[in-house]
Amino acid sequence: MSDLPYRDLAHWAAHHLESRPPRAKSLVMTLFGDVIRPHGGKLWLGSLIQLLAPFGISDRLVRTSVYRLAEEGWLSAQREGRRSQYTLRPEASRRFEHAYQRIYTPTYLAWNGKWTLVFSLPGLMMNSKQRADLRKELLWEGFCALSPTAFLHPNPDHTILDYILQAAQASAQVYVAKLEPAELPETRPLAQLIEESWDLALVAKGYGEFIRRFAPVRELLAGDRRYSDEQAFVARTLLIHEFRRIQLHDPQLPIELLPAGWAGKQAYELCRDIYRQVCGKAEQYILATLRAEDEHAPEAAPYFYERFDGLPQA
């Protein structure tokens, strides 16, 4: 007899939703990033209500969530008779691309031993909004703050860094430099810099909880148990929703600077394995739901199948 705590995927999903019910607005964000953006970036409100129904989210909460996201500049709304269609705004789409590429690529990358320093000098003044925007985005991208005007990271994506500087209108107010460690034996060891600059214990704890919650899903799928297209969609959405929340706190340091047995590597591989397994059936459910209201709803864009180093295509 199996020692799994769940009978099947539906039983696991019901338990997860009962113990960790997702907030409506946050789940809408997850859906637009993971599902809607590769399917053209727009959908009718009725389709969104249908997609969120399996998560126990009411029509009223869906309407409130998209209204707030539109007010915040993420979505634009178009009316056609009594129906409303919501579309990702261009700037929001770029931000989604920036945020979600962290999810679908490994968080543990090789390192060439060099550091990237972003700093400004007293004579290069930024206004308070520029400083706040730049600090927020750099910290979110995993930089540590050495001072109010200096930020350090061992392995940032320089395309994303350039985007951050331009979005904060700070390109002309900062210097970006490459640094190499000096071989001076009396200075503090590198391990202490890592420990003092990033709270990796908190990130590892989040990854550990993610593994505990989703490892049973991989086991259920490996057992070749029967599950519906809707159950595949629910599992995929909850998977990315939870993984995205942890990724917000991961500085994505190179593997050489991470503790041995880094839980982030295990969590990424678990997420990748489950996503690959359920994505086909989930896509069938997504397309059927979108095309119930819009027969021209597009298939997923080619870049969708590049996620997690390649997804199986139907």
Coordinates of C-alpha atoms in Angstrom, one line a residue, residues 119-132 134 148-149 165 168-175:
F119 CA 27.4 52.9 -7.5
S120 CA 26.9 56.7 -7.7
L121 CA 29.0 59.5 -6.4
P122 CA 27.8 62.5 -4.4
G123 CA 28.1 64.8 -7.4
L124 CA 25.7 62.6 -9.5
M125 CA 22.5 63.5 -7.7
M126 CA 19.3 61.4 -8.2
N127 CA 16.0 62.5 -7.0
S128 CA 14.3 60.6 -4.2
K129 CA 12.0 58.6 -6.6
Q130 CA 15.0 57.5 -8.8
R131 CA 16.9 56.4 -5.7
A132 CA 13.9 54.5 -4.3
L134 CA 16.6 51.9 -8.3
P148 CA 22.7 53.9 0.2
T149 CA 24.5 54.4 -3.1
L165 CA 18.8 51.4 -14.9
A168 CA 14.7 54.1 -13.1
Q169 CA 16.1 56.8 -15.4
A170 CA 19.4 56.3 -13.6
S171 CA 21.8 55.3 -16.4
A172 CA 23.5 58.6 -16.4
Q173 CA 23.7 58.8 -12.6
V174 CA 25.5 55.6 -11.8
Y175 CA 28.8 53.8 -12.6

